[in-house]
Every structure is written in C-alpha cells, then in structure tokens.
Amino acid sequence: MTRLPTHSKENTMHVELDEPKCVASGQCVLAAPEVFDQRDEDGIAFVLDENPAGDTLDAVREAVAICPAAAIRLVEQ
Amino acid sequence: MADTLTSSGTGPGPSAPVHEFPMPRAAGCPFDPPPGLSAAREEGPLAKVRLWDGKDYWLLTRYADQRAVLLDPRVSADLTRPGYPLQAPSNGKNNISFILMDDPEHARLRRMVTAPFAIKRVEALRPAVQKIVDDLIDEMLAGPKPVDLVEAFALPVPSLVICALLGVPYDDHDFFQENSKILIRRDAAMEDRMAAHGKLIGYLDELMGEKMAHPGDDLLSGLVARVQSGELTRTDAAQMGVLLLLAGHETTANMIALGTLALLEHPGQLALLRDTDDPKLIASAVEELLRYLSIVHGGRRRAVLADIEVAGQVIRAGEGVIMPNDIANRDPEAFPDPDRLDLTRDARRHVAFGFGVHQCLGQPLARMELQVVYGTLYRRVPGLRLAAGIGELPFKHDGSVYGVYELPVTW
C-alpha cells in the first residue's frame, strides 16, 4: 500500500512541554494518558512519549487545545 | 433595552450603550445565561458594562477571545490593580490566597497544593468516594420523603471528600458551611463577610496548630510542614486552607443539585445516564453538564497591565475586563447548537473551570466526584423526581456560584 504523505509527516511530530508554564491541571493526562503523566511531588506534567503517532497524535492535539496554560506544543522534527 | 444606560464616558469608549452587570436570568430559563449576555454576544465580541461602582468595564463575549485574554500575562488577577472589576464593595478586604495573585508568587503557592489533585492521586480516591455516595443514597432511601437533595446528598458528598483530603473534621461542617455561605453571597454585607472570613481563618489556624503537634497524612499537615520549613507563613497557610475548603464543597455541591435538576427537566438525557455503566459516556455527561450549567457565573475578572488588543479593539492598561464563562460556553462558534443539552457531545474544551494559569486546581477531583455521583444516583434511584414545581425553587441568583438552595425530591 502506498503510504500517505500526511501519515509519514505525522510520524515526525515531536511533543514539547514547557514545564515552568504547567499549572498541574491534569488536562493532558486525561486527554492523552499514553503521552503525559504527572510528577508525584507537585502534579507538574512530564512527557512519556515524545514522538506519538496515529490516534495518539490526535489525543495530543486535544491536550494542546485544552491545556489551560498553553504549555504543550506539537512541532515537526 | 430596559437596562441600557447612557455612558458617562468614564470607562472604555465614548458612546456605545452600557449595560448593567451582572444581568438577570430570564424567568422560566434557569439553566440559560441571562438573555442580555447572549444578546451582547450576538451584537459583537466586546460590550461595555457598568458595575455597582458606577464605572464601566469591558465585557468579552466570545469563547476564543476569553481564552486568549485569560492566557495573556498582560492581564492581572490581582484585585488591588487599577481597573480591576470588583464584584462588590467588600471585595478585596479579605485575602483569599493565590487565586487573586499573579505569577511568580501565584505559581509558587499553587504548586504547594497541586500534588493531591494529580489524576492518579484522585483516581485512588474513587472507591472511597463511591462508598460515600452509596452510603448517603442508602441513608436517603431509608429515610422519609420528600427530602431536600441539597442537604441530604449534594452538599455532604463534596464536604466529606474535601474534609478527608484536607484533614478537617467533618463534624465541624455546620460551622464551616454556614460561614462559607456568607462568603460566597454576592450581596453579603461587608462586616458579615469579614466576620465569616475571620472565623474560618481562626478555625484553620487552630486546626493547623493541632497538626503541628500531631501531623497526619493530609493536605493541611503538608502545609504545616511548609510553615515549619519557612516556605510559607502561617497566615498564608490558613488562607490557602480556607480557599480549598470553600472551593472544595460549594462548587461541586451546586453541580450535583443543579445538574440533577437539569437532567430531571431533560428526561431523555437522564435516561441515557440511568441506563449506562459506560465510563466514557458518564465522563462525557460530566463535561457537558459543566459546559451547559457554567455555575461560576460572575464572570472571570482581570485588570489590564499593558495595552492589549481584542477583536481589533485596543484595551488600555488600567482598564478592566470581565469574561463570563457561561456565554463563552454557549458560543456557537465553539459548540454547535450550544443551547441544547447533549450528553453525548464532546464538550471537553469548555471553560467552566476557567482558563489560563488560574484554571481550577481541584478540577480532577470535581470531575471524579461528579462521575461517581451522576453514574450512581439515577441508576440507584430510577424513580427520582421533583417534589415541587420548578418555578417554586429558590435559585442562587445572589451567589458567586449558581445553583439551588434547596431541591425537594421524591421517588
């Protein structure tokens, strides 16, 4: 099967989290639990999977949209 | 419009009509934002409103603009800043901790209390919350009917949960609920509000004194440890305790009671919840009810520190902005057919918890409590119905958090 260009592009997306901006709302963990978790000591988020793909990428896009502090970015590598 | 005044030119802009704020809801539409607010949104992204102080402020009507401004570091949540739209003359006389501070101090204090609200920590509490909910329903079903759902269920659930989390004895609930009620009433006299706040601060301070001697595994003991290490003053710690206690039960209690009323008035939607044990549908129902009801209805308020532009209009440093999340959550550009309650829609992007760095700290706990409540109450009490006409119910038009004072129900 021919690989769609958008698919290969999505495979190179990188998740960036601006930790000082994080307000520990937990929204990203709810939206994309495979990609985000929170530190035990203060609930501040960290990234579990920096290069998500497929459906997980859609979940990360949702996390980007609902993060109240605009602390998450998806960038092309 | 009847509430249109002529601008005195003291605030933003020279000549547009000014509406008084807050605005009344329409009789017979207890779940909808005031019609004046919805009309303002239809007229444009910005309107001018006049508050109790006779001064004019900017009202932001749209979802996208509200989110952008709530994220903007050039606006301040500090109510001592020039232009801040105070809710009432008594506003600002009591320090209610970091919700009225800006970063970096806001972030420093907030991060001291975020750990217990992390998703995993909150999930670990779910079985205990389920037991609280089941026990209260057992008790209600064994007792006389009709019953006031607020007193028998809606208030005890979040009160018991926040007490356990903070380490506050639930037996004292009459005392702190009575004083919380005064604090969140928009029309409470300044002296009454200050007295209630003083009592709560004194209570928390005394409790933390006890925890200094006998620390436990609770949030207040954690704050006490920070006082002892010098990171936090004892006064700051007591203020944070009051904030969490207050925010922890008033908001969720109102979502339980008003949410139940909204579902009883939308039987098709209620049936969806009653007949499911799908956690995804229950979670979606919680988000939709948060969006639809938007109970924090006084408008998020900020003072502008440096000129910003909103929808092509420059808002100057020293002016104040009000962002009613209830109309943002009914913005058709963000939510198609926004006035329809639809538990199956994806409503996660709502701003019922606010937006920006001040977005609700306790939201994971509130979500989990509401998921347990909405997923249990109607299933276990399938015949639940109102025991009074909806027109007779006392709504909290005067509260900074909307809801019902009483909800007589039977089954």
XYZ file of N, CA and C in Angstrom, chain A residues 19-27 29-32 37-44 46 61-62 64-70, chain B residues 63 67 71 106-107 110-111 114-115 117-121 226 346 348-350 353-361 363-364 367:
186
model
N 7.682 23.165 30.923
C 7.417 22.776 32.318
C 7.126 23.956 33.257
N 7.896 25.069 33.164
C 7.585 26.179 34.080
C 6.177 26.760 33.893
N 5.613 26.590 32.695
C 4.264 27.108 32.450
C 3.172 26.216 33.029
N 3.488 24.940 33.243
C 2.469 23.948 33.633
C 1.817 24.344 34.952
N 0.466 24.238 35.010
C -0.256 24.564 36.239
C -0.890 23.319 36.880
N -0.464 22.144 36.416
C -0.889 20.877 37.032
C -2.397 20.676 37.017
N -3.045 21.101 35.941
C -4.494 20.905 35.855
C -4.842 19.449 35.554
N -3.887 18.703 35.021
C -4.115 17.293 34.693
C -4.850 17.064 33.385
N -5.150 18.140 32.664
C -5.942 18.006 31.430
C -5.225 17.132 30.398
N -3.149 14.679 30.896
C -3.159 13.270 31.292
C -4.518 12.648 30.967
N -5.580 13.423 31.145
C -6.910 12.924 30.798
C -7.060 12.747 29.293
N -6.506 13.697 28.531
C -6.672 13.650 27.077
C -5.782 12.584 26.438
N -4.549 12.454 26.898
C -3.582 11.550 26.265
C -2.731 10.846 27.325
N 2.195 12.262 31.903
C 1.982 11.840 33.295
C 2.325 13.034 34.177
N 2.112 12.880 35.477
C 2.386 13.983 36.400
C 3.381 13.553 37.469
N 4.249 14.508 37.875
C 5.222 14.236 38.942
C 4.489 14.023 40.257
N 4.990 13.077 41.055
C 4.355 12.802 42.346
C 4.412 14.007 43.274
N 5.526 14.752 43.238
C 5.716 15.783 44.268
C 4.838 17.013 44.069
N 4.476 17.346 42.818
C 3.674 18.561 42.641
C 2.685 18.498 41.476
N 2.484 17.333 40.885
C 1.484 17.211 39.827
C 1.868 17.861 38.509
N 3.074 18.406 38.419
C 3.514 19.033 37.171
C 3.719 17.936 36.113
N 4.835 15.704 32.802
C 6.015 15.372 32.011
C 5.602 14.450 30.866
N -3.166 16.380 20.209
C -3.731 17.641 19.691
C -4.829 18.147 20.609
N -5.622 17.221 21.129
C -6.670 17.605 22.083
C -6.026 18.178 23.358
N -3.167 19.672 23.580
C -2.662 21.007 23.232
C -3.800 22.019 23.343
N -4.988 21.628 22.836
C -6.121 22.558 22.791
C -6.680 22.844 24.187
N -6.653 21.865 25.074
C -7.300 22.094 26.376
C -6.324 22.461 27.488
N -5.023 22.382 27.241
C -4.089 22.799 28.290
C -4.365 24.263 28.645
N -4.719 24.542 29.901
C -5.113 25.905 30.250
C -3.951 26.894 30.238
N -2.732 26.382 30.260
C -1.574 27.262 30.324
C -0.834 27.342 28.989
N -1.386 26.726 27.959
C -0.738 26.685 26.644
C 0.720 26.238 26.771
N -15.848 32.908 23.109
C -15.014 31.823 23.630
C -13.532 32.042 23.305
N -10.501 32.951 26.037
C -9.353 32.058 26.268
C -8.040 32.798 26.046
N -5.183 33.767 29.046
C -3.817 33.243 28.936
C -2.770 34.353 28.935
N 1.951 33.449 42.565
C 0.812 32.547 42.380
C 1.287 31.111 42.134
N 2.241 30.965 41.208
C 2.718 29.619 40.851
C 3.417 28.950 42.032
N 0.605 27.922 44.452
C -0.265 26.894 43.870
C 0.430 25.541 43.839
N 1.703 25.558 43.461
C 2.423 24.287 43.348
C 2.588 23.574 44.692
N -0.746 21.290 44.637
C -1.226 20.599 43.434
C -1.105 19.076 43.526
N -0.145 18.569 44.286
C 0.106 17.118 44.281
C -1.136 16.260 44.556
N -4.085 16.704 43.880
C -5.099 16.800 42.839
C -4.633 16.201 41.510
N -3.459 15.573 41.519
C -2.981 14.900 40.306
C -3.934 13.752 39.969
N -4.033 13.451 38.667
C -5.025 12.468 38.202
C -4.904 11.132 38.954
N -3.677 10.630 39.090
C -3.515 9.315 39.735
C -3.956 9.336 41.196
N -3.592 10.430 41.880
C -3.982 10.548 43.301
C -5.498 10.610 43.434
N 5.376 22.945 55.575
C 5.973 24.058 54.823
C 6.081 25.318 55.682
N -18.910 16.112 22.483
C -17.581 16.290 23.072
C -17.473 17.734 23.563
N -15.357 18.731 26.046
C -14.159 18.879 26.887
C -13.481 20.241 26.821
N -13.699 20.963 25.704
C -12.981 22.247 25.581
C -13.696 23.395 26.283
N -14.704 23.079 27.081
C -15.429 24.147 27.783
C -14.504 24.910 28.741
N -14.244 25.658 34.125
C -13.241 25.768 35.187
C -12.343 26.985 34.980
N -12.733 27.874 34.081
C -11.879 28.998 33.740
C -10.846 28.564 32.711
N -9.857 29.435 32.500
C -8.779 29.122 31.568
C -7.576 29.948 31.981
N -6.399 29.556 31.488
C -5.194 30.269 31.899
C -4.629 29.667 33.187
N -3.649 30.351 33.755
C -2.931 29.766 34.899
C -3.807 29.616 36.135
N -4.935 30.308 36.167
C -5.815 30.205 37.334
C -6.887 29.135 37.175
N -6.832 28.378 36.068
C -7.883 27.369 35.888
C -7.950 26.471 37.124
N -9.177 26.092 37.460
C -9.473 25.374 38.711
C -8.446 24.295 39.057
N -7.925 24.436 40.256
C -6.943 23.493 40.777
C -7.584 22.146 41.099
N -10.064 20.610 39.669
C -10.924 20.038 38.624
C -10.848 18.521 38.495
N -9.673 17.884 38.691
C -9.703 16.417 38.586
C -10.578 15.792 39.679
N -14.299 16.464 38.783
C -14.720 15.556 37.700
C -15.000 14.159 38.254
